[in-house]
PDB file of C-alpha atoms in Angstrom:
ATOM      1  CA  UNK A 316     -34.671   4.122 -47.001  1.00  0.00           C
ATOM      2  CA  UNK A 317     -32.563   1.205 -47.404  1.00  0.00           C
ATOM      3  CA  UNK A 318     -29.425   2.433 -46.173  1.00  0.00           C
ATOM      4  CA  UNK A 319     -31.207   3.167 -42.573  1.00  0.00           C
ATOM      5  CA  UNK A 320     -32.288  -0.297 -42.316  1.00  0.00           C
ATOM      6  CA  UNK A 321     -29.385  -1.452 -42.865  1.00  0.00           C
ATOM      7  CA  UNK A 322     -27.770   1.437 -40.181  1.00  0.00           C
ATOM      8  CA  UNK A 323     -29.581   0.189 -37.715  1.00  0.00           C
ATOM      9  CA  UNK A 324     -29.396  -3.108 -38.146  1.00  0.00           C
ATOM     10  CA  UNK A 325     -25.608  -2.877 -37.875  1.00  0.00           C
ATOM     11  CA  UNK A 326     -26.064  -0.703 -34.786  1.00  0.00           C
ATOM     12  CA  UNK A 327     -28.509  -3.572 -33.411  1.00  0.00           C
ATOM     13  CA  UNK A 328     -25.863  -6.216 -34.423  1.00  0.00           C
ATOM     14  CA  UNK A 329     -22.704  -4.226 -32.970  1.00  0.00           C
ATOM     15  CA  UNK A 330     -24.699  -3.670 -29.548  1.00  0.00           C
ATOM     16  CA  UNK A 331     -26.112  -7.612 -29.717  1.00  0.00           C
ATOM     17  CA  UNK A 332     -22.300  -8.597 -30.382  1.00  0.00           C
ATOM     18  CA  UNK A 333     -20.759  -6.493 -27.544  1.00  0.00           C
ATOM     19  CA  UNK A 334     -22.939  -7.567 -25.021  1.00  0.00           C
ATOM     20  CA  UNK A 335     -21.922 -11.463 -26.025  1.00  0.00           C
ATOM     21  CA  UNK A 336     -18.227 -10.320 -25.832  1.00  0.00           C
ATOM     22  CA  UNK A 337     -18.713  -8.421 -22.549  1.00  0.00           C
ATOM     23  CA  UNK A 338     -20.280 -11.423 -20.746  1.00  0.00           C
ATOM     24  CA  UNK A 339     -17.915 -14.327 -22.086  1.00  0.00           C
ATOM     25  CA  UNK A 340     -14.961 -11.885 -20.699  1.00  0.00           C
ATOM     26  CA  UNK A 341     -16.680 -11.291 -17.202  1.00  0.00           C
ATOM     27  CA  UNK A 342     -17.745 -15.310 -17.273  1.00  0.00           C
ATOM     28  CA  UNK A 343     -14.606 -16.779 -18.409  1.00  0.00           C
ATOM     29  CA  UNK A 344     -11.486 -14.416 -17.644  1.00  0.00           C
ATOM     30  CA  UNK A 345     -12.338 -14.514 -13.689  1.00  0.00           C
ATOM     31  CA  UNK A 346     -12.832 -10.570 -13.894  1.00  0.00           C
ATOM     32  CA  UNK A 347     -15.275 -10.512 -11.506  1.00  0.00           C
ATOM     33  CA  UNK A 348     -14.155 -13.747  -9.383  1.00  0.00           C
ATOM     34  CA  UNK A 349     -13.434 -13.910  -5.589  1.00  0.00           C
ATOM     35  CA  UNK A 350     -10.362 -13.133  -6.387  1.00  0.00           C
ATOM     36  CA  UNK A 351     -10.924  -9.418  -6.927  1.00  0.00           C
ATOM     37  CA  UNK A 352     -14.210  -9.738  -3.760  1.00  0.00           C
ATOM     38  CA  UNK A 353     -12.674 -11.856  -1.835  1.00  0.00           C
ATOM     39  CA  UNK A 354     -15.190 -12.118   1.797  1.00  0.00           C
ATOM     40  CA  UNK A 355     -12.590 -14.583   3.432  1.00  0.00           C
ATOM     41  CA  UNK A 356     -10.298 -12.167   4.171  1.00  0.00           C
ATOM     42  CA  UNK A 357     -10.846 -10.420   7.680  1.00  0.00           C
ATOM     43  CA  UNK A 358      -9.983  -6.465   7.602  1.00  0.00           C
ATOM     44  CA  UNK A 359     -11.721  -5.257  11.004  1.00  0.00           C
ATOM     45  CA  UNK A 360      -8.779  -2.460  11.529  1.00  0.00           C
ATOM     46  CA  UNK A 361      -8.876   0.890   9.449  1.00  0.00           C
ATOM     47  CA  UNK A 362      -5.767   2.352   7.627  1.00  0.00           C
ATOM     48  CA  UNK A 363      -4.638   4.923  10.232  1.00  0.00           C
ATOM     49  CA  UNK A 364      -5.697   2.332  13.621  1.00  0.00           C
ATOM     50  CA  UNK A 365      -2.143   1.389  13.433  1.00  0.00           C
ATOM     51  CA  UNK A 366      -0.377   4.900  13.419  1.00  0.00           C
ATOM     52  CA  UNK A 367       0.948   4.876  16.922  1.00  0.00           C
ATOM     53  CA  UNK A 368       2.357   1.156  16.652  1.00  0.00           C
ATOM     54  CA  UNK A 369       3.745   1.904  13.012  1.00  0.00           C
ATOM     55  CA  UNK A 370       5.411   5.237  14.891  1.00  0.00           C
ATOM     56  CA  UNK A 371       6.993   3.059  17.791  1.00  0.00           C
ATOM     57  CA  UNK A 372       8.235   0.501  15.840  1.00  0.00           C
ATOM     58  CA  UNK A 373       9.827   3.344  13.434  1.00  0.00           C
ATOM     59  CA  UNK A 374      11.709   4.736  16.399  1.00  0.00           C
ATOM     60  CA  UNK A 375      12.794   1.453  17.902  1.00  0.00           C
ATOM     61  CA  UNK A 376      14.171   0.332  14.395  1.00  0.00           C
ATOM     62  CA  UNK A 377      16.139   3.468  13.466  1.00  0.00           C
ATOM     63  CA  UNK A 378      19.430   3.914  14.750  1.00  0.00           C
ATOM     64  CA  UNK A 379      20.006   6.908  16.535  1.00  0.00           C
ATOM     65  CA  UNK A 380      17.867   9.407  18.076  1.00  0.00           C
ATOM     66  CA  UNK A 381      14.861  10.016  16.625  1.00  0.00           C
ATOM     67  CA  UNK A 382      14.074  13.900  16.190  1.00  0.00           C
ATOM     68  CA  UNK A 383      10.931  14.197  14.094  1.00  0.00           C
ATOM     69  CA  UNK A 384       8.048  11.415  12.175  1.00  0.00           C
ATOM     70  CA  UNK A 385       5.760  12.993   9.990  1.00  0.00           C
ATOM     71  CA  UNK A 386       2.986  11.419   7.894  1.00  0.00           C
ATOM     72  CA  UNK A 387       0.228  12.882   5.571  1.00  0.00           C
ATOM     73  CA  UNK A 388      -3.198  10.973   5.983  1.00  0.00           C
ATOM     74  CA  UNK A 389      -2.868  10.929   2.102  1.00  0.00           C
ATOM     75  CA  UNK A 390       0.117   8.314   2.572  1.00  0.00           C
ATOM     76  CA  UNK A 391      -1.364   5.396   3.286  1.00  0.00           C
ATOM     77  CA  UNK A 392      -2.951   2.754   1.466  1.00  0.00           C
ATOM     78  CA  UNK A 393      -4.945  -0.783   1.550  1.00  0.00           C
ATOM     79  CA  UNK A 394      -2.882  -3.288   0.000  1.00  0.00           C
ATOM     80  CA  UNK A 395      -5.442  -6.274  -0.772  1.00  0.00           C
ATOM     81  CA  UNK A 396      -3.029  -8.849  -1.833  1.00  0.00           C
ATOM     82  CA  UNK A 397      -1.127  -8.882   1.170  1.00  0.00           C
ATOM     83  CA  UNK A 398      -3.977  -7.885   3.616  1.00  0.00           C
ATOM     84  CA  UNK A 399      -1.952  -4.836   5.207  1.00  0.00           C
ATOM     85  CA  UNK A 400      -2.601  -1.159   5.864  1.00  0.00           C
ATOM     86  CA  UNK A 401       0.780   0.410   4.338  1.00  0.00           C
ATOM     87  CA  UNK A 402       1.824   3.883   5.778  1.00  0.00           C
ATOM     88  CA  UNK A 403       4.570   6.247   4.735  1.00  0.00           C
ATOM     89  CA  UNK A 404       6.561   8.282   7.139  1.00  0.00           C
ATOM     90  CA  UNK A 405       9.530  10.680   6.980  1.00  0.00           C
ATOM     91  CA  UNK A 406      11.858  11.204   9.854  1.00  0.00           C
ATOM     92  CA  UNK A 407      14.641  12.630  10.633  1.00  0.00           C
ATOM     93  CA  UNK A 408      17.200  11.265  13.128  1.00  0.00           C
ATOM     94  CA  UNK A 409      20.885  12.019  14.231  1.00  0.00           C
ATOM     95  CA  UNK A 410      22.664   8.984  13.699  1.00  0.00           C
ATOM     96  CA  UNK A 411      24.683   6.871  16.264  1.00  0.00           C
ATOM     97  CA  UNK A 412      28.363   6.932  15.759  1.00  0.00           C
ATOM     98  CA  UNK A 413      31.382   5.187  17.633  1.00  0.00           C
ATOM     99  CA  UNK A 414      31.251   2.057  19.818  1.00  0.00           C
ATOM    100  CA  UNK A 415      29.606   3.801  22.811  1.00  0.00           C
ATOM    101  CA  UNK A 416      25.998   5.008  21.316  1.00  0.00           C
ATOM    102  CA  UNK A 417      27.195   8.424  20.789  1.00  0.00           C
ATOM    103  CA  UNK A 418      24.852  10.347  18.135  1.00  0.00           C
ATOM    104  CA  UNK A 419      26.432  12.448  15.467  1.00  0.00           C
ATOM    105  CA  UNK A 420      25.338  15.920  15.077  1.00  0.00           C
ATOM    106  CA  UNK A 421      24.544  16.387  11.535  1.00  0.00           C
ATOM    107  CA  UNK A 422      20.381  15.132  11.153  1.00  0.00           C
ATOM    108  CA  UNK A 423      19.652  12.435   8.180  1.00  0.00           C
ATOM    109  CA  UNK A 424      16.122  12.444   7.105  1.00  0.00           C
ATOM    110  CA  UNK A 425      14.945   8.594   5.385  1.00  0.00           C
ATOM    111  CA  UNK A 426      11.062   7.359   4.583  1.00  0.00           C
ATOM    112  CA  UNK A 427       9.694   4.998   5.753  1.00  0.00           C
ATOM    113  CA  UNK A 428       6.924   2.188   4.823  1.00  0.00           C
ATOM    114  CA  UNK A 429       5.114   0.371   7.296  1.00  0.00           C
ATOM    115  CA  UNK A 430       3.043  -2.372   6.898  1.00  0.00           C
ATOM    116  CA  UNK A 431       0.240  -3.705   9.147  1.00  0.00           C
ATOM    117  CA  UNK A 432      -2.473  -6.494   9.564  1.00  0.00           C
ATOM    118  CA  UNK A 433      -5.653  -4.958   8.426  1.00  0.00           C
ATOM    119  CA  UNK A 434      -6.762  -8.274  10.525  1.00  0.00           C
ATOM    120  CA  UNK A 435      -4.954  -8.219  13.722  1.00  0.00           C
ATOM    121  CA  UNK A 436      -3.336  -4.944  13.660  1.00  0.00           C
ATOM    122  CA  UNK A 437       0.028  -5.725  14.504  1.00  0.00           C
ATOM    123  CA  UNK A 438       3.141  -4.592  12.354  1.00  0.00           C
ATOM    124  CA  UNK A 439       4.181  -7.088   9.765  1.00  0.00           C
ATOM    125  CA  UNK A 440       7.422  -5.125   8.477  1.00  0.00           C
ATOM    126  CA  UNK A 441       9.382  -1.742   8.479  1.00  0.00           C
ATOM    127  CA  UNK A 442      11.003  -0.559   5.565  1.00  0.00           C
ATOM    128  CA  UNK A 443      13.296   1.837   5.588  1.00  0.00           C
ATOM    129  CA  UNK A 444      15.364   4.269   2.218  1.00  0.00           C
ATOM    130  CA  UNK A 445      17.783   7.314   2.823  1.00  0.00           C
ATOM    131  CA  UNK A 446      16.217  10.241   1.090  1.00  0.00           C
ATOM    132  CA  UNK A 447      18.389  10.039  -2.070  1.00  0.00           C
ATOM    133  CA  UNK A 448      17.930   6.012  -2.364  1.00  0.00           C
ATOM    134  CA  UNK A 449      15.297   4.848  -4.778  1.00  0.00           C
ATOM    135  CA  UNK A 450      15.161   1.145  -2.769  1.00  0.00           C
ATOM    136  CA  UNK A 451      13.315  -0.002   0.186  1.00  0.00           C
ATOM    137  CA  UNK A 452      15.704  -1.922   2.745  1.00  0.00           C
ATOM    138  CA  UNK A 453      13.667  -4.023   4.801  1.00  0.00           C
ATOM    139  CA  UNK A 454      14.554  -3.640   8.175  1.00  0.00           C
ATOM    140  CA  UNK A 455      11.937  -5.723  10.174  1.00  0.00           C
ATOM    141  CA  UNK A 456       9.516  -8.421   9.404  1.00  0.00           C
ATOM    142  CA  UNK A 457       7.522 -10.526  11.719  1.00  0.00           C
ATOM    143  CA  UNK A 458       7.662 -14.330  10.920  1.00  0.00           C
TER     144      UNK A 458
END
């Protein structure tokens, strides 16, 4: 009989002691701070409101003519630290070769990331990698 006293003591003590450990975390770390809810920051535009403008400012940037941009809606992302909707693209585009804007034949696919305001909805950067790169080259970036 005294062994389950002192069982559930313990258990009363362990749950008691968690409890203390779980608020002085939350309380002093800044877990659950503004930093992590943070109201000040506007985001009135959606992740996929600026397809079209991340599309045109793709075809400006690349070199060459354009042939195809292709997205899935499961490449795109909220980035919270930087306030920007971040889409991925692929696209493939014949290159521009010679002084005169002449295009080569042979296509080159690259990704693309592109990063817009979630508050004003205007592209902030386009970053560009050939297929077989593992880097990001940033291309364009608004001041």
């Amino acid at each position: 009989m005294k062994k389950t006293w002192v069982a559930v003591v313990a258990g009363i003590a362990l749950v008691a002691l968690t409890s203390v450990v779980t608020f002085f975390v939350i309380g002093f770390t800044g877990f659950d701070s503004e930093e992590y809810h943070d109201v000040s920051v506007s985001r009135r535009y959606n992740i996929f409101d600026g397809y079209s403008l991340c599309e045109a400012a793709l075809k400006k940037t690349i070199s060459g003519q354009v042939q195809n941009v292709v997205s899935d809606d499961r490449a795109a992302k909220y980035d919270r630290i930087s306030n920007t909707n971040q889409m991925f693209f692929e696209a493939s585009y014949l290159p521009e070769v010679g002084l005169f804007g002449a295009v080569s034949k042979i296509e080159k696919r690259l990704y693309a990331r592109c990063d817009v305001s979630a508050e004003t909805n205007v592209v902030e950067a386009i970053s560009l990698r050939e297929v077989d790169e593992e880097i990001f080259s940033e291309v364009h970036k608004q001041p």
